[in-house]
């Protein structure tokens, strides 16, 4: 005879929620990657045409302080009044109509009260300059908002961008914070899904953009940039990884 069955063990963790998927899903297309070398002054790439500007600064992870300091990363710095530092692609090769998945992690390693920055996708493929986000067209991304918090900005080919304030859980000019931005170009529904996470905390903001976005056929490219914006001060954009999944 067999003995009695023992007690059942605890259930394993359940899967977390997933973002939207386009008609082509994640099983097709190509994945392009750029990743900062830990403790170095350059980054590795897999097919992604990414260019850096500003002065590269090696970062060595240290623990016990701000969340940003514990992440292997690379910084690009600038100290001239209207200088700009960061990374960008000089080739626009994705669109909402074809479907894409964009992810990056970054933070402000050093900043000043007048600083201006942007992270996201735009139709521009030239080196970023210090311009007001209110002048950008054919774009989706995040930056400093007019209410003193981080904001999502999105725009079609004309007019000023629409701004979505993310609230006080997302400070827009605090050194040492680390953020993750995801943008999903949904080729099934002509929309863009966004997710902004403040890493090291429980704060996340998500939503869908269905109006005032680039057209289905507008080619887009990733870019992250930071400027002192008129002040002679040292600022630094700390960056870890950028991935771009093209669905066709």
mmCIF file of C-alpha atoms in Angstrom:
data_model
loop_
_atom_site.group_PDB
_atom_site.id
_atom_site.type_symbol
_atom_site.label_atom_id
_atom_site.label_comp_id
_atom_site.label_asym_id
_atom_site.label_seq_id
_atom_site.Cartn_x
_atom_site.Cartn_y
_atom_site.Cartn_z
ATOM 1 C CA UNK A 1 0.000 0.000 0.000
ATOM 2 C CA UNK A 2 1.123 3.537 -0.603
ATOM 3 C CA UNK A 3 1.313 6.071 2.166
ATOM 4 C CA UNK A 4 -0.752 9.208 2.489
ATOM 5 C CA UNK A 5 0.109 12.105 0.206
ATOM 6 C CA UNK A 6 2.228 14.805 1.815
ATOM 7 C CA UNK A 7 1.149 18.445 2.112
ATOM 8 C CA UNK A 8 1.155 20.564 -1.018
ATOM 9 C CA UNK A 9 3.969 23.061 -1.339
ATOM 10 C CA UNK A 10 3.399 26.773 -1.859
ATOM 11 C CA UNK A 11 2.440 27.977 -5.311
ATOM 12 C CA UNK A 12 5.141 29.568 -7.437
ATOM 13 C CA UNK A 13 5.005 33.193 -8.518
ATOM 14 C CA UNK A 14 2.550 34.173 -11.207
ATOM 15 C CA UNK A 15 3.579 36.032 -14.290
ATOM 16 C CA UNK A 16 3.256 39.791 -14.240
ATOM 17 C CA UNK A 17 1.151 41.801 -16.652
ATOM 18 C CA UNK A 18 2.344 42.175 -20.219
ATOM 19 C CA UNK A 19 2.235 45.205 -22.449
ATOM 20 C CA UNK A 20 0.350 45.325 -25.723
ATOM 21 C CA UNK A 21 1.540 43.289 -28.675
ATOM 22 C CA UNK A 22 1.345 44.317 -32.268
ATOM 23 C CA UNK A 23 0.038 42.145 -35.033
ATOM 24 C CA UNK A 24 3.485 40.692 -35.757
ATOM 25 C CA UNK A 25 4.224 39.868 -32.102
ATOM 26 C CA UNK A 26 7.724 39.389 -30.676
ATOM 27 C CA UNK A 27 8.576 36.305 -32.735
ATOM 28 C CA UNK A 28 9.364 38.268 -35.890
ATOM 29 C CA UNK A 29 11.525 41.191 -36.850
ATOM 30 C CA UNK A 30 14.961 42.203 -35.585
ATOM 31 C CA UNK A 31 16.286 43.359 -32.209
ATOM 32 C CA UNK A 32 18.920 46.104 -32.111
ATOM 33 C CA UNK A 33 20.878 46.795 -28.911
ATOM 34 C CA UNK A 34 23.317 49.351 -27.521
ATOM 35 C CA UNK A 35 24.720 48.687 -24.040
ATOM 36 C CA UNK A 36 27.118 50.763 -21.940
ATOM 37 C CA UNK A 37 30.281 49.002 -20.852
ATOM 38 C CA UNK A 38 30.508 48.838 -17.070
ATOM 39 C CA UNK A 39 33.353 51.025 -15.860
ATOM 40 C CA UNK A 40 34.283 52.020 -19.417
ATOM 41 C CA UNK A 41 33.884 54.997 -21.716
ATOM 42 C CA UNK A 42 32.215 53.324 -24.668
ATOM 43 C CA UNK A 43 29.281 51.050 -25.466
ATOM 44 C CA UNK A 44 28.686 47.804 -27.323
ATOM 45 C CA UNK A 45 26.223 47.682 -30.200
ATOM 46 C CA UNK A 46 24.303 44.998 -32.021
ATOM 47 C CA UNK A 47 23.144 46.530 -35.283
ATOM 48 C CA UNK A 48 21.947 49.817 -33.768
ATOM 49 C CA UNK A 49 23.400 52.939 -35.447
ATOM 50 C CA UNK A 50 23.974 54.942 -32.252
ATOM 51 C CA UNK A 51 26.251 57.982 -31.920
ATOM 52 C CA UNK A 52 27.395 59.660 -28.693
ATOM 53 C CA UNK A 53 28.209 63.325 -28.082
ATOM 54 C CA UNK A 54 29.652 65.179 -25.130
ATOM 55 C CA UNK A 55 32.521 63.934 -22.945
ATOM 56 C CA UNK A 56 32.378 60.237 -22.026
ATOM 57 C CA UNK A 57 32.797 59.598 -18.285
ATOM 58 C CA UNK A 58 33.369 56.126 -16.839
ATOM 59 C CA UNK A 59 31.131 55.191 -13.914
ATOM 60 C CA UNK A 60 32.079 52.575 -11.320
ATOM 61 C CA UNK A 61 29.090 51.100 -9.468
ATOM 62 C CA UNK A 62 28.919 51.840 -5.749
ATOM 63 C CA UNK A 63 26.309 50.494 -3.382
ATOM 64 C CA UNK A 64 24.372 51.916 -0.473
ATOM 65 C CA UNK A 65 23.643 55.309 -1.997
ATOM 66 C CA UNK A 66 21.286 56.553 -4.671
ATOM 67 C CA UNK A 67 19.835 53.863 -6.925
ATOM 68 C CA UNK A 68 21.640 55.255 -9.967
ATOM 69 C CA UNK A 69 25.055 54.767 -8.350
ATOM 70 C CA UNK A 70 24.561 50.995 -8.097
ATOM 71 C CA UNK A 71 23.977 50.456 -11.823
ATOM 72 C CA UNK A 72 26.789 49.689 -14.291
ATOM 73 C CA UNK A 73 26.526 52.613 -16.677
ATOM 74 C CA UNK A 74 28.247 55.229 -18.809
ATOM 75 C CA UNK A 75 27.853 58.999 -18.607
ATOM 76 C CA UNK A 76 28.118 61.741 -21.193
ATOM 77 C CA UNK A 77 28.830 65.192 -19.765
ATOM 78 C CA UNK A 78 28.860 68.799 -20.943
ATOM 79 C CA UNK A 79 29.553 72.087 -19.140
ATOM 80 C CA UNK A 80 29.077 74.822 -21.760
ATOM 81 C CA UNK A 81 25.969 76.974 -21.349
ATOM 82 C CA UNK A 82 23.998 75.605 -24.279
ATOM 83 C CA UNK A 83 25.981 72.454 -24.927
ATOM 84 C CA UNK A 84 24.250 69.097 -25.293
ATOM 85 C CA UNK A 85 25.355 65.573 -24.376
ATOM 86 C CA UNK A 86 23.866 62.123 -24.857
ATOM 87 C CA UNK A 87 23.280 59.509 -27.556
ATOM 88 C CA UNK A 88 21.186 59.392 -30.718
ATOM 89 C CA UNK A 89 20.655 57.399 -33.904
ATOM 90 C CA UNK A 90 21.527 59.062 -37.201
ATOM 91 C CA UNK A 91 19.256 56.647 -39.059
ATOM 92 C CA UNK A 92 15.450 56.572 -38.707
ATOM 93 C CA UNK A 93 14.303 53.075 -39.562
ATOM 94 C CA UNK A 94 11.159 52.250 -37.543
ATOM 95 C CA UNK A 95 7.585 53.512 -37.666
ATOM 96 C CA UNK A 96 4.316 53.034 -35.817
ATOM 97 C CA UNK A 97 2.869 51.438 -38.940
ATOM 98 C CA UNK A 98 5.541 48.736 -39.004
ATOM 99 C CA UNK A 99 5.517 48.288 -35.236
ATOM 100 C CA UNK A 100 8.391 48.712 -32.786
ATOM 101 C CA UNK A 101 9.377 48.179 -29.161
ATOM 102 C CA UNK A 102 11.766 50.762 -27.667
ATOM 103 C CA UNK A 103 13.308 50.464 -24.180
ATOM 104 C CA UNK A 104 15.998 52.488 -22.456
ATOM 105 C CA UNK A 105 17.300 53.084 -18.926
ATOM 106 C CA UNK A 106 18.909 56.373 -17.958
ATOM 107 C CA UNK A 107 19.254 59.002 -15.241
ATOM 108 C CA UNK A 108 20.716 62.399 -14.468
ATOM 109 C CA UNK A 109 24.173 61.889 -12.997
ATOM 110 C CA UNK A 110 24.594 65.648 -12.537
ATOM 111 C CA UNK A 111 22.194 68.465 -13.295
ATOM 112 C CA UNK A 112 21.432 72.151 -12.740
ATOM 113 C CA UNK A 113 18.229 74.092 -12.086
ATOM 114 C CA UNK A 114 17.872 75.239 -15.701
ATOM 115 C CA UNK A 115 18.621 71.860 -17.275
ATOM 116 C CA UNK A 116 16.612 70.600 -20.242
ATOM 117 C CA UNK A 117 16.472 66.965 -21.403
ATOM 118 C CA UNK A 118 14.585 64.521 -23.588
ATOM 119 C CA UNK A 119 14.423 60.743 -24.026
ATOM 120 C CA UNK A 120 12.397 58.984 -26.680
ATOM 121 C CA UNK A 121 11.789 58.695 -30.418
ATOM 122 C CA UNK A 122 11.704 61.478 -33.022
ATOM 123 C CA UNK A 123 11.944 61.817 -36.785
ATOM 124 C CA UNK A 124 15.168 63.835 -36.471
ATOM 125 C CA UNK A 125 18.473 62.131 -37.283
ATOM 126 C CA UNK A 126 20.824 65.094 -36.784
ATOM 127 C CA UNK A 127 22.855 65.774 -33.640
ATOM 128 C CA UNK A 128 20.497 67.118 -30.957
ATOM 129 C CA UNK A 129 20.714 70.782 -30.020
ATOM 130 C CA UNK A 130 19.375 72.676 -27.033
ATOM 131 C CA UNK A 131 15.800 73.398 -28.098
ATOM 132 C CA UNK A 132 12.558 73.717 -26.157
ATOM 133 C CA UNK A 133 10.544 70.498 -26.158
ATOM 134 C CA UNK A 134 7.535 72.590 -27.157
ATOM 135 C CA UNK A 135 9.129 73.009 -30.604
ATOM 136 C CA UNK A 136 9.579 69.299 -31.380
ATOM 137 C CA UNK A 137 7.429 67.570 -33.995
ATOM 138 C CA UNK A 138 6.969 63.926 -35.029
ATOM 139 C CA UNK A 139 8.014 62.671 -31.624
ATOM 140 C CA UNK A 140 7.076 60.615 -28.560
ATOM 141 C CA UNK A 141 9.089 60.714 -25.354
ATOM 142 C CA UNK A 142 9.600 62.177 -21.892
ATOM 143 C CA UNK A 143 11.305 65.259 -20.488
ATOM 144 C CA UNK A 144 10.950 68.128 -18.023
ATOM 145 C CA UNK A 145 7.337 69.222 -17.796
ATOM 146 C CA UNK A 146 5.881 72.683 -17.317
ATOM 147 C CA UNK A 147 4.377 71.670 -13.945
ATOM 148 C CA UNK A 148 7.749 70.818 -12.397
ATOM 149 C CA UNK A 149 7.409 67.056 -12.874
ATOM 150 C CA UNK A 150 8.451 64.651 -15.565
ATOM 151 C CA UNK A 151 6.007 64.590 -18.481
ATOM 152 C CA UNK A 152 5.231 62.563 -21.587
ATOM 153 C CA UNK A 153 5.386 64.630 -24.773
ATOM 154 C CA UNK A 154 3.897 63.548 -28.105
ATOM 155 C CA UNK A 155 3.326 65.340 -31.383
ATOM 156 C CA UNK A 156 2.495 64.828 -35.033
ATOM 157 C CA UNK A 157 4.102 66.831 -37.836
ATOM 158 C CA UNK A 158 2.851 70.283 -36.788
ATOM 159 C CA UNK A 159 1.979 72.474 -33.820
ATOM 160 C CA UNK A 160 3.131 72.085 -30.239
ATOM 161 C CA UNK A 161 3.356 68.703 -28.500
ATOM 162 C CA UNK A 162 0.687 67.428 -26.151
ATOM 163 C CA UNK A 163 2.052 67.171 -22.600
ATOM 164 C CA UNK A 164 0.977 64.616 -19.975
ATOM 165 C CA UNK A 165 2.149 65.466 -16.452
ATOM 166 C CA UNK A 166 3.292 62.323 -14.589
ATOM 167 C CA UNK A 167 2.935 63.860 -11.133
ATOM 168 C CA UNK A 168 5.171 64.330 -8.128
ATOM 169 C CA UNK A 169 6.256 60.665 -8.020
ATOM 170 C CA UNK A 170 8.364 61.456 -11.091
ATOM 171 C CA UNK A 171 10.739 64.354 -10.321
ATOM 172 C CA UNK A 172 12.130 65.827 -13.523
ATOM 173 C CA UNK A 173 15.490 67.210 -12.369
ATOM 174 C CA UNK A 174 16.840 65.096 -9.517
ATOM 175 C CA UNK A 175 20.355 63.689 -9.788
ATOM 176 C CA UNK A 176 20.747 60.047 -8.776
ATOM 177 C CA UNK A 177 17.365 58.779 -9.968
ATOM 178 C CA UNK A 178 17.192 56.025 -12.579
ATOM 179 C CA UNK A 179 14.306 55.630 -15.033
ATOM 180 C CA UNK A 180 13.143 53.071 -17.544
ATOM 181 C CA UNK A 181 11.190 54.231 -20.577
ATOM 182 C CA UNK A 182 9.287 51.885 -22.871
ATOM 183 C CA UNK A 183 7.514 52.965 -26.065
ATOM 184 C CA UNK A 184 5.547 50.436 -28.112
ATOM 185 C CA UNK A 185 4.455 51.381 -31.622
ATOM 186 C CA UNK A 186 1.256 49.351 -32.029
ATOM 187 C CA UNK A 187 0.839 48.594 -35.716
ATOM 188 C CA UNK A 188 -2.564 46.952 -35.176
ATOM 189 C CA UNK A 189 -4.267 49.911 -33.528
ATOM 190 C CA UNK A 190 -2.378 53.005 -34.760
ATOM 191 C CA UNK A 191 -1.315 53.964 -31.260
ATOM 192 C CA UNK A 192 1.708 54.196 -28.975
ATOM 193 C CA UNK A 193 1.849 52.586 -25.538
ATOM 194 C CA UNK A 194 4.196 54.138 -22.969
ATOM 195 C CA UNK A 195 5.567 52.966 -19.643
ATOM 196 C CA UNK A 196 7.765 55.071 -17.349
ATOM 197 C CA UNK A 197 9.273 53.391 -14.275
ATOM 198 C CA UNK A 198 11.215 55.100 -11.515
ATOM 199 C CA UNK A 199 13.615 52.280 -10.717
ATOM 200 C CA UNK A 200 14.181 51.386 -7.098
ATOM 201 C CA UNK A 201 10.590 52.411 -6.272
ATOM 202 C CA UNK A 202 7.085 51.108 -6.963
ATOM 203 C CA UNK A 203 6.212 54.085 -9.167
ATOM 204 C CA UNK A 204 5.160 53.399 -12.759
ATOM 205 C CA UNK A 205 3.091 55.446 -15.195
ATOM 206 C CA UNK A 206 1.500 53.868 -18.276
ATOM 207 C CA UNK A 207 -0.901 54.900 -20.984
ATOM 208 C CA UNK A 208 -1.899 54.811 -24.650
ATOM 209 C CA UNK A 209 -1.461 57.663 -27.128
ATOM 210 C CA UNK A 210 -3.950 57.640 -29.993
ATOM 211 C CA UNK A 211 -3.907 61.257 -31.206
ATOM 212 C CA UNK A 212 -1.210 63.848 -31.893
ATOM 213 C CA UNK A 213 1.368 61.172 -32.710
ATOM 214 C CA UNK A 214 3.608 60.627 -35.758
ATOM 215 C CA UNK A 215 1.887 59.165 -38.810
ATOM 216 C CA UNK A 216 1.993 55.420 -39.441
ATOM 217 C CA UNK A 217 4.676 55.899 -42.115
ATOM 218 C CA UNK A 218 6.898 58.505 -40.402
ATOM 219 C CA UNK A 219 10.355 57.030 -39.810
ATOM 220 C CA UNK A 220 11.567 57.448 -36.217
ATOM 221 C CA UNK A 221 14.914 57.181 -34.416
ATOM 222 C CA UNK A 222 15.894 57.016 -30.715
ATOM 223 C CA UNK A 223 17.651 59.845 -28.851
ATOM 224 C CA UNK A 224 18.531 60.854 -25.298
ATOM 225 C CA UNK A 225 20.020 64.266 -24.577
ATOM 226 C CA UNK A 226 20.700 66.727 -21.751
ATOM 227 C CA UNK A 227 21.733 70.410 -21.728
ATOM 228 C CA UNK A 228 22.503 72.967 -18.967
ATOM 229 C CA UNK A 229 20.193 75.218 -21.026
ATOM 230 C CA UNK A 230 21.868 78.595 -20.715
ATOM 231 C CA UNK A 231 23.792 78.002 -17.490
ATOM 232 C CA UNK A 232 27.536 77.385 -17.312
ATOM 233 C CA UNK A 233 27.378 74.205 -15.228
ATOM 234 C CA UNK A 234 28.452 70.588 -15.511
ATOM 235 C CA UNK A 235 25.641 68.154 -16.305
ATOM 236 C CA UNK A 236 25.815 64.444 -17.091
ATOM 237 C CA UNK A 237 23.400 61.982 -18.649
ATOM 238 C CA UNK A 238 23.967 58.494 -17.217
ATOM 239 C CA UNK A 239 22.819 55.710 -19.502
ATOM 240 C CA UNK A 240 22.854 51.911 -19.387
ATOM 241 C CA UNK A 241 21.048 50.306 -22.318
ATOM 242 C CA UNK A 242 18.850 50.968 -25.342
ATOM 243 C CA UNK A 243 16.992 48.279 -27.250
ATOM 244 C CA UNK A 244 14.862 48.631 -30.355
ATOM 245 C CA UNK A 245 12.771 45.719 -31.604
ATOM 246 C CA UNK A 246 11.529 46.197 -35.150
ATOM 247 C CA UNK A 247 8.536 43.983 -35.832
ATOM 248 C CA UNK A 248 8.839 43.592 -39.612
#
